[in-house]
Every structure is written in structure tokens, then in C-alpha cells.
Coordinates of C-alpha atoms in Angstrom, one line a residue:
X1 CA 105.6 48.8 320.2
X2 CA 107.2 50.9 317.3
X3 CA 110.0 53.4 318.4
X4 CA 109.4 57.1 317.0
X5 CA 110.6 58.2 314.2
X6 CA 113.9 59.8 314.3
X7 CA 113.8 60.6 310.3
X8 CA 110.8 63.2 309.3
X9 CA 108.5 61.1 306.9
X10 CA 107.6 62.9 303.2
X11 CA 105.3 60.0 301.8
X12 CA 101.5 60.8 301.9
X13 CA 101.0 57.7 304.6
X14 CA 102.2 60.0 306.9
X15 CA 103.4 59.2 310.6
X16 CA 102.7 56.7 312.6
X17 CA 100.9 53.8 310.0
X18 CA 103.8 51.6 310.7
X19 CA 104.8 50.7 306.8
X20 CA 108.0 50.2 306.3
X21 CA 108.7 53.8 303.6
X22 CA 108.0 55.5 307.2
X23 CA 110.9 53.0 308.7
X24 CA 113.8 53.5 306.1
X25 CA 112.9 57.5 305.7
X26 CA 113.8 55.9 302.1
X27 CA 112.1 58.9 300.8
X28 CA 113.1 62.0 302.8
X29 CA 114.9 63.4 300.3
X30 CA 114.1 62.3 296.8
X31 CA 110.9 63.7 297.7
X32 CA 111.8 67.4 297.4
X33 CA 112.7 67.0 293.7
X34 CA 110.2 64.6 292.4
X35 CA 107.1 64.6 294.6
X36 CA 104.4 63.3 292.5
X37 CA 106.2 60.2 291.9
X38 CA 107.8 59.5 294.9
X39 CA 104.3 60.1 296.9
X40 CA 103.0 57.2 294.5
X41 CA 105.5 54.9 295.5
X42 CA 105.4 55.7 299.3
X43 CA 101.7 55.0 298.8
X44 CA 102.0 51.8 296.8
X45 CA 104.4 50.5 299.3
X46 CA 102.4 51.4 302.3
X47 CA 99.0 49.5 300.3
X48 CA 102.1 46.7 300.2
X49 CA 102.6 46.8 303.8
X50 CA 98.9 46.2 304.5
X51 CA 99.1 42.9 302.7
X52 CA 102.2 41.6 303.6
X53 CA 103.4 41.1 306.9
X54 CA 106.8 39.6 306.1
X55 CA 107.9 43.2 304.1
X56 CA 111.3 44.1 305.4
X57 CA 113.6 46.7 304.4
X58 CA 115.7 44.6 302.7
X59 CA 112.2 42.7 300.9
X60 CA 111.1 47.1 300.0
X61 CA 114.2 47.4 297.6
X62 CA 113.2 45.2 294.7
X63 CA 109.2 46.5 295.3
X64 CA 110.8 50.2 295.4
X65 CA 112.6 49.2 292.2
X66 CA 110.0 47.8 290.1
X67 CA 107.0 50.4 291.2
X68 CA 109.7 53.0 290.0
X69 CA 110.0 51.2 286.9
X70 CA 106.3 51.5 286.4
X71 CA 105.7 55.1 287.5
X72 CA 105.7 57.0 284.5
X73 CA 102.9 55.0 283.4
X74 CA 100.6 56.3 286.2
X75 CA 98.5 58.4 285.4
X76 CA 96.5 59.1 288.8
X77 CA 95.6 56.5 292.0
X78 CA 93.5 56.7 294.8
X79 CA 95.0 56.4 298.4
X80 CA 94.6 54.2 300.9
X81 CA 91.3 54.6 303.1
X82 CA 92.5 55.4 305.8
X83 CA 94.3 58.3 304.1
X84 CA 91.1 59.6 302.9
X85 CA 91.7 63.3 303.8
X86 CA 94.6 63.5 301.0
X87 CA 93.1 64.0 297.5
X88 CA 94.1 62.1 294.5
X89 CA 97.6 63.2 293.1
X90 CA 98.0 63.4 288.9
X91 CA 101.4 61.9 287.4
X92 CA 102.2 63.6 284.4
X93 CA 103.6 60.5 281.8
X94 CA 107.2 60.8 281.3
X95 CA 109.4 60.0 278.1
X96 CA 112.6 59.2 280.7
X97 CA 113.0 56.7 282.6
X98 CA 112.3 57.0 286.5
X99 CA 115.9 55.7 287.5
X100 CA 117.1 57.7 285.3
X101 CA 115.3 60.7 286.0
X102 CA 115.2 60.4 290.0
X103 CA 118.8 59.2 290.5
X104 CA 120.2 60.1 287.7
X105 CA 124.1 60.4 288.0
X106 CA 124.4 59.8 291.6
X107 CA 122.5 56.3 290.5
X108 CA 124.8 55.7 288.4
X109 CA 128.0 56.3 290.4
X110 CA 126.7 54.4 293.4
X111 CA 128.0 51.2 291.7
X112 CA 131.0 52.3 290.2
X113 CA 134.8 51.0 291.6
X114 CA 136.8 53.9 293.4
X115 CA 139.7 55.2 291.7
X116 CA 142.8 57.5 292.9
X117 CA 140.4 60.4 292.2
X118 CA 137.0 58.9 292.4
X119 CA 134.5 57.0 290.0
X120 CA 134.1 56.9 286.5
X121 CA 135.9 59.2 283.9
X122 CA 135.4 62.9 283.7
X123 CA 136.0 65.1 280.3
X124 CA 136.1 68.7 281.1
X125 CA 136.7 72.0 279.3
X126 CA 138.4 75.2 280.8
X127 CA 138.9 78.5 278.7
X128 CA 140.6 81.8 279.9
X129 CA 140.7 85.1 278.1
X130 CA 143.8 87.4 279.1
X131 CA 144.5 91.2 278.7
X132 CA 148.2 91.1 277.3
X133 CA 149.7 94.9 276.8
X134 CA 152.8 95.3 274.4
X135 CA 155.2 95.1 277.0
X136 CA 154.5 91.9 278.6
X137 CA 153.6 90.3 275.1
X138 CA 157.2 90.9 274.1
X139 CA 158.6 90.1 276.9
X140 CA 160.4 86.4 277.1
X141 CA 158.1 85.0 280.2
X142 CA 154.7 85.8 278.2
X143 CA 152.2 83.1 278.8
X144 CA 152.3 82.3 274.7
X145 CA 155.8 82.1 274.3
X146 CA 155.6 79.7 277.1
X147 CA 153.1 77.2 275.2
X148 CA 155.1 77.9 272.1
X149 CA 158.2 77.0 273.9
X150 CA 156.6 74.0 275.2
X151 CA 155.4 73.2 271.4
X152 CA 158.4 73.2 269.8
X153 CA 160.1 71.2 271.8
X154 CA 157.4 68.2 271.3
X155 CA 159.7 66.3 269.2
X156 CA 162.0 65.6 272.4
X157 CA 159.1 64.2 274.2
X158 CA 161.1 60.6 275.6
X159 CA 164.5 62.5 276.5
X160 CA 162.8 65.6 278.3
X161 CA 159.8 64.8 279.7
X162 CA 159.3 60.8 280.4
X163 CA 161.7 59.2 283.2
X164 CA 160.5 55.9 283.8
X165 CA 163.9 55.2 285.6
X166 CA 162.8 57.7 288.9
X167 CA 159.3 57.5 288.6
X168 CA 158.7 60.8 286.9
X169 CA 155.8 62.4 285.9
X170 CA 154.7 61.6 282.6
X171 CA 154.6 64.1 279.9
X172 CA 150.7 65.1 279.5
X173 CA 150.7 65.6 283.3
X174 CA 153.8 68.0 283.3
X175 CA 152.6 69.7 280.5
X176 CA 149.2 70.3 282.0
X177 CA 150.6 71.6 285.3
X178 CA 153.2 73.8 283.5
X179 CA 149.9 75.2 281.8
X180 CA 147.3 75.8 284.5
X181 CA 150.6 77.2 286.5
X182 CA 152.0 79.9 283.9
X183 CA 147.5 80.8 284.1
X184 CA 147.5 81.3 287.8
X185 CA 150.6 83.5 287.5
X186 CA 149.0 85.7 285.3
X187 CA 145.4 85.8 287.1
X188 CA 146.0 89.8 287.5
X189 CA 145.2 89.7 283.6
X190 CA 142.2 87.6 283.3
X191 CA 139.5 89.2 282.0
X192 CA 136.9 86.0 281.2
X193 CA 136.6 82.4 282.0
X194 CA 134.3 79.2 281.4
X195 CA 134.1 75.9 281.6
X196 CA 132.1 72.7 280.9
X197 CA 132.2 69.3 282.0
X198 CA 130.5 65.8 281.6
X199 CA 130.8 62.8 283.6
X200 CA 131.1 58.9 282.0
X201 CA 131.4 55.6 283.8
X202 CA 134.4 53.7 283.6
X203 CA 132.7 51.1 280.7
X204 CA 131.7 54.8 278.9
X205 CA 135.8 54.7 278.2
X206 CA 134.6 55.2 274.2
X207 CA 132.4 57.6 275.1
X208 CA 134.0 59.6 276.7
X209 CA 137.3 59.8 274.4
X210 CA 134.7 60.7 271.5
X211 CA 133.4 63.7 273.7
X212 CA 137.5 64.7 274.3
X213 CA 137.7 64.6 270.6
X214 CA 134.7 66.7 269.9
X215 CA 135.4 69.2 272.0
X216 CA 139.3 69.8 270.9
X217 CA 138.3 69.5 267.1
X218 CA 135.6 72.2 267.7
X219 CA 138.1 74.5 269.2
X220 CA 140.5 73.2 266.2
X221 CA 138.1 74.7 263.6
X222 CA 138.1 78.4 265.3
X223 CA 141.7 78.9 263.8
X224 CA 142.5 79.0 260.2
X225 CA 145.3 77.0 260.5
X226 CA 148.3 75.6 263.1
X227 CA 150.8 77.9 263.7
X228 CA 153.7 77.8 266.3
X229 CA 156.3 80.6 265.0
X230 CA 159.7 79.7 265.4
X231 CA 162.3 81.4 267.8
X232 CA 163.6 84.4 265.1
X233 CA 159.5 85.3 264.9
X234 CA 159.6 85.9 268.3
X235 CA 162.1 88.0 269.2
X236 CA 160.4 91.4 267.5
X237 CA 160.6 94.0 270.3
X238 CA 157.7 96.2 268.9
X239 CA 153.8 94.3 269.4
X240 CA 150.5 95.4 269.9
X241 CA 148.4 95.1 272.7
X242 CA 145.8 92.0 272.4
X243 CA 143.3 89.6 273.9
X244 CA 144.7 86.1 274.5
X245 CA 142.7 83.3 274.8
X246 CA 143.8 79.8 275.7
X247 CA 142.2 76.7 275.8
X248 CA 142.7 73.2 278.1
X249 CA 140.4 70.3 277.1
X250 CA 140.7 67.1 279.3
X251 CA 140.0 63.7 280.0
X252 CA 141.0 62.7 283.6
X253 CA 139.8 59.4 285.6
X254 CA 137.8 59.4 288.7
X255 CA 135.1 62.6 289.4
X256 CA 136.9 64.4 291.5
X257 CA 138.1 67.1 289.8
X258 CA 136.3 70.6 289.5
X259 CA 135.4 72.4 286.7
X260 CA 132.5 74.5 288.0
X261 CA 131.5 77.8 287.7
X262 CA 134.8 79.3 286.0
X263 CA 133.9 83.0 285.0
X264 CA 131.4 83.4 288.0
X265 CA 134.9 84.7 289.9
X266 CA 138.8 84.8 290.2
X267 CA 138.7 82.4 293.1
X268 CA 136.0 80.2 291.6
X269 CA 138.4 80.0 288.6
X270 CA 141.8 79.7 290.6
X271 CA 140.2 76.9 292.5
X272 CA 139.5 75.0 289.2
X273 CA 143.3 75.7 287.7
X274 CA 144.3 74.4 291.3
X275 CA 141.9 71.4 291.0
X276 CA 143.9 69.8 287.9
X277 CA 146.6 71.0 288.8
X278 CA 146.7 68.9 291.7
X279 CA 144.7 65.6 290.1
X280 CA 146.9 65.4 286.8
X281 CA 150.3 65.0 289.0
X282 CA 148.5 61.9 290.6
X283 CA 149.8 58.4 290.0
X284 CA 153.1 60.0 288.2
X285 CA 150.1 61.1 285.7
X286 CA 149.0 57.8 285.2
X287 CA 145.4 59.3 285.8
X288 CA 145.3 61.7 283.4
X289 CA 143.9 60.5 279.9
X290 CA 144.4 62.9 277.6
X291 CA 145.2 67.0 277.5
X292 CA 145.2 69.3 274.5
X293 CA 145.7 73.2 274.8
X294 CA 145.2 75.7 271.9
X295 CA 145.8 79.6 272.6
X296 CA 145.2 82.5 270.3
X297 CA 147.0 84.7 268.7
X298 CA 149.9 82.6 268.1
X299 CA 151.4 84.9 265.3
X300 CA 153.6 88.2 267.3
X301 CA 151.8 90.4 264.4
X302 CA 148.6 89.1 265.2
X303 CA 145.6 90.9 267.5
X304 CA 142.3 89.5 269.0
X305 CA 140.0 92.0 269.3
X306 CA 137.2 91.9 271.9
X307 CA 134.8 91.9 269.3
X308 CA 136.8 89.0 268.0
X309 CA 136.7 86.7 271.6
X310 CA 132.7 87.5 271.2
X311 CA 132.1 86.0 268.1
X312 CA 134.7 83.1 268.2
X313 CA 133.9 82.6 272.2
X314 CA 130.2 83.6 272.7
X315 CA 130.7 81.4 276.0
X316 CA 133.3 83.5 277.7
X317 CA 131.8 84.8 281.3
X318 CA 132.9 88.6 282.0
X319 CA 134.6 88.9 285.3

């Protein structure tokens, strides 16, 4: 005799016709997002069922995989007799494919290898805009004179940052976490955030690199030109008050890392800053890919408006 179900059954065969989509619970969940074609497959395995007695769950996975294959051709079915009382169900056609569509991403990761942070490669985007009054933006420990410090010493990249000899962090990482640190500092300020992200398998290495380089050249072309002032440009003690905005695009291994919701709150961005923070320090920065940060303005004389961070940074989210 068949034990009860202990999983609640979505697919229209309902409970207690003994096929094996009622077993599994296969579709319990996929259900609630795709219904139409989920209920055909539950149904075309359970018309499966009747005809074969030797259908296991390991036998329903190819079936499951080739019905879904064929479900966006569908156009209507009729159910099973016994299932009379449930009227025929309409599939809209689809121009995506069902695995695609039903799984997507999480499809995809499920057969991906595990990595120090996770599956796959992940590019992601964070911008912050910052309130800077003339007093702080003279002042030597000012976010941008930070990232111009860090700038202009680029040229001394193997002496300063990369120490092979103790295991050190590499450069990119430091540089990262120097960044997203000298941000959190200087959360009292923020007055915007956002962020974007897109995920790529580990074969997707091309991919995503050409994403990382679409993304920093389309910040690139917001600025007239490169500018990091040198150290006599810096030292004026009279500056107006301005907007900031800075800039991190990355590519980081593995899926772990969180760049949602930035804008939607301070913690909600903190918690992104402390997410990188914490994954580009991994390996000794083996796992992080690539950074780039730009910031604006650069020039001491210079001053973003607010009407300015709208036009050139429609995406900003108001805090």
C-alpha cells in the first residue's frame, strides 16, 4: 500500500493516483511561477504512469526533460479521464526556451564546480553619491584625495603593493578594500546609491570580461577626460562645497557576493561595501578578477551639481 504524502501535490492528477510527479513532489514549487506548463507535464507524466509500470523516479527525469523541451509547443490537451472534473488548460507558445525559462539561473548553477566564493563568475556595479562641504573637501583625509593618492602612486605597483614573499594580498584586492573602507567611513555623507549585477558561468569567462569592460568604458565616457591633479593642486585651502560620486565596477569569481538593493537603505548599502570587502581579500585576492574605480570631481576647482549627478547618473536611488 502507498504511504501518504508527506509533500503537498500541485500537478492537476491530484492526490492519491499513485503516479510517480505525486511521489517526488518534483513539482511543488516550480508550480507557483509557471503553472500552465508545469500542470501539462504533471499531466503527461501521470498519462505516462498509466502505461508504464517500470517508471521510477530516476526513469521521470529524462521524460520530465524532454516533455519540457516540448512544452512551448503545446497549445492545449485534454486530461486524463479520470480527471474529468478539471477543464482543459491553454499554453500560451513561447519564444524561450522551457529550461531556460523555468530554471533559469539556478538551472544553470546546479552543475557548475564550487569555488572559494561559490559558482560561476559574477560582474557587478556599485555607485555612491556623497555630500562633501568645503571643509572636509580640503581637508587631507577626504575620500578623493584618498583615490588620488592611491592613483598616483600606480607606478609603484610591484614594490608597494605585491609581496609574493609573505603571501600578501595582491594589489587589486588591497585597492578594492582600501576603497569600499574609506566609503563606509564616510556613510554619514551618502546621499544616493545603486547597483547592478550579472551572473556568468565559469566557461562565460569571455563574457563576462566583455560585460566588465562595458560597463567601466560607459562610466569612462561620463568624463571629458582623465585627470588625477598632482600634490601642489591639492593643497588649496579655499573649495567649494560639492557632490561626489564614485564608482567601483567588478569582476569577482564565485556568486557569493552581494550587490543588491544599494540605494533602497544605508544598511542595505553597508552590507554590499562589507560584502566585497570581505570576498576580494579571499585567496590573498586571487579571486578577484578585475576592479576599476572612477570618482568625480577630480579637479579641487571643480563642482557637481545635483542637477549635474541627475543627468550624468539618472540611476542614483535617493536615500
Amino acid at each position: 500500500m502507498r504511504s501518504p504524502l508527506t509533500t503537498p501535490c500541485m500537478c492537476v492528477c491530484d492526490v492519491g493516483c499513485g503516479c510517480v510527479a505525486c511521489d517526488a513532489g518534483l513539482f511543488a514549487v516550480l508550480v507557483t511561477e509557471f503553472p500552465a506548463h508545469i500542470i501539462f507535464l504533471a499531466t503527461s507524466l501521470c498519462l505516462h504512469r498509466q502505461t508504464s509500470t517500470t517508471m521510477t523516479p530516476t526513469t521521470m527525469i529524462p521524460t520530465f526533460i524532454s516533455l519540457l523541451l516540448a512544452a512551448p509547443a503545446v497549445t492545449s490537451f485534454t486530461p486524463h479521464p479520470h480527471l474529468s472534473h478539471t477543464p482543459p488548460i491553454t499554453v500560451s507558445p513561447s519564444k524561450t526556451s522551457a529550461p531556460q525559462m523555468i530554471f533559469g539561473e539556478a538551472f544553470e548553477k546546479a552543475f557548475e564546480e564550487e569555488g572559494p566564493l561559490g559558482k560561476g563568475i559574477t560582474v557587478g556595479k556599485l555607485q555612491i553619491a556623497l555630500s562633501l562641504s568645503s571643509a572636509e573637501r580640503s581637508s587631507s583625509d577626504c575620500i578623493l584625495r584618498l583615490l588620488e593618492t592611491a592613483a598616483r602612486d600606480d607606478d609603484d605597483l610591484p614594490s608597494k603593493y605585491d609581496d609574493d614573499d609573505d603571501g600578501g594580498d595582491s594589489h587589486l584586492s588591497k585597492m578594492c578594500h582600501s576603497t569600499c573602507l574609506a566609503l563606509m567611513r564616510k556613510s554619514d555623507d551618502w546621499i544616493a546609491a545603486c547597483s547592478e549585477w550579472k551572473w556568468f558561468k565559469a566557461e562565460e569567462g569571455g563574457k563576462a570580461e566583455s560585460l566588465y569592460n562595458q560597463w567601466s568604458d560607459r562610466e569612462a565616457a561620463k568624463f571629458e577626460k582623465e585627470y588625477i591633479p598632482d600634490e601642489s593642486s591639492t593643497s588649496k585651502t579655499t573649495t567649494s562645497p560639492t557632490i561626489a560620486v564614485i564608482s567601483l565596477i567588478i569582476e569577482i569569481q564565485g556568486d557569493s557576493t552581494n550587490f543588491s538593493r544599494a540605494g533602497f537603505s544605508i544598511s542595505e548599502t553597508k552590507d554590499i561595501l562589507s560584502s566585497i570587502m570581505a570576498d576580494c581579500r579571499v585567496d590573498n585576492g586571487d579571486c578577484l578578477n578585475a576592479v576599476e574605480v572612477f570618482w568625480t570631481p577630480s579637479d579641487v576647482e571643480e563642482v557637481l551639481t545635483e542637477r549635474d549627478t541627475v543627468l550624468d547618473f539618472p540611476e542614483l536611488i535617493s536615500f
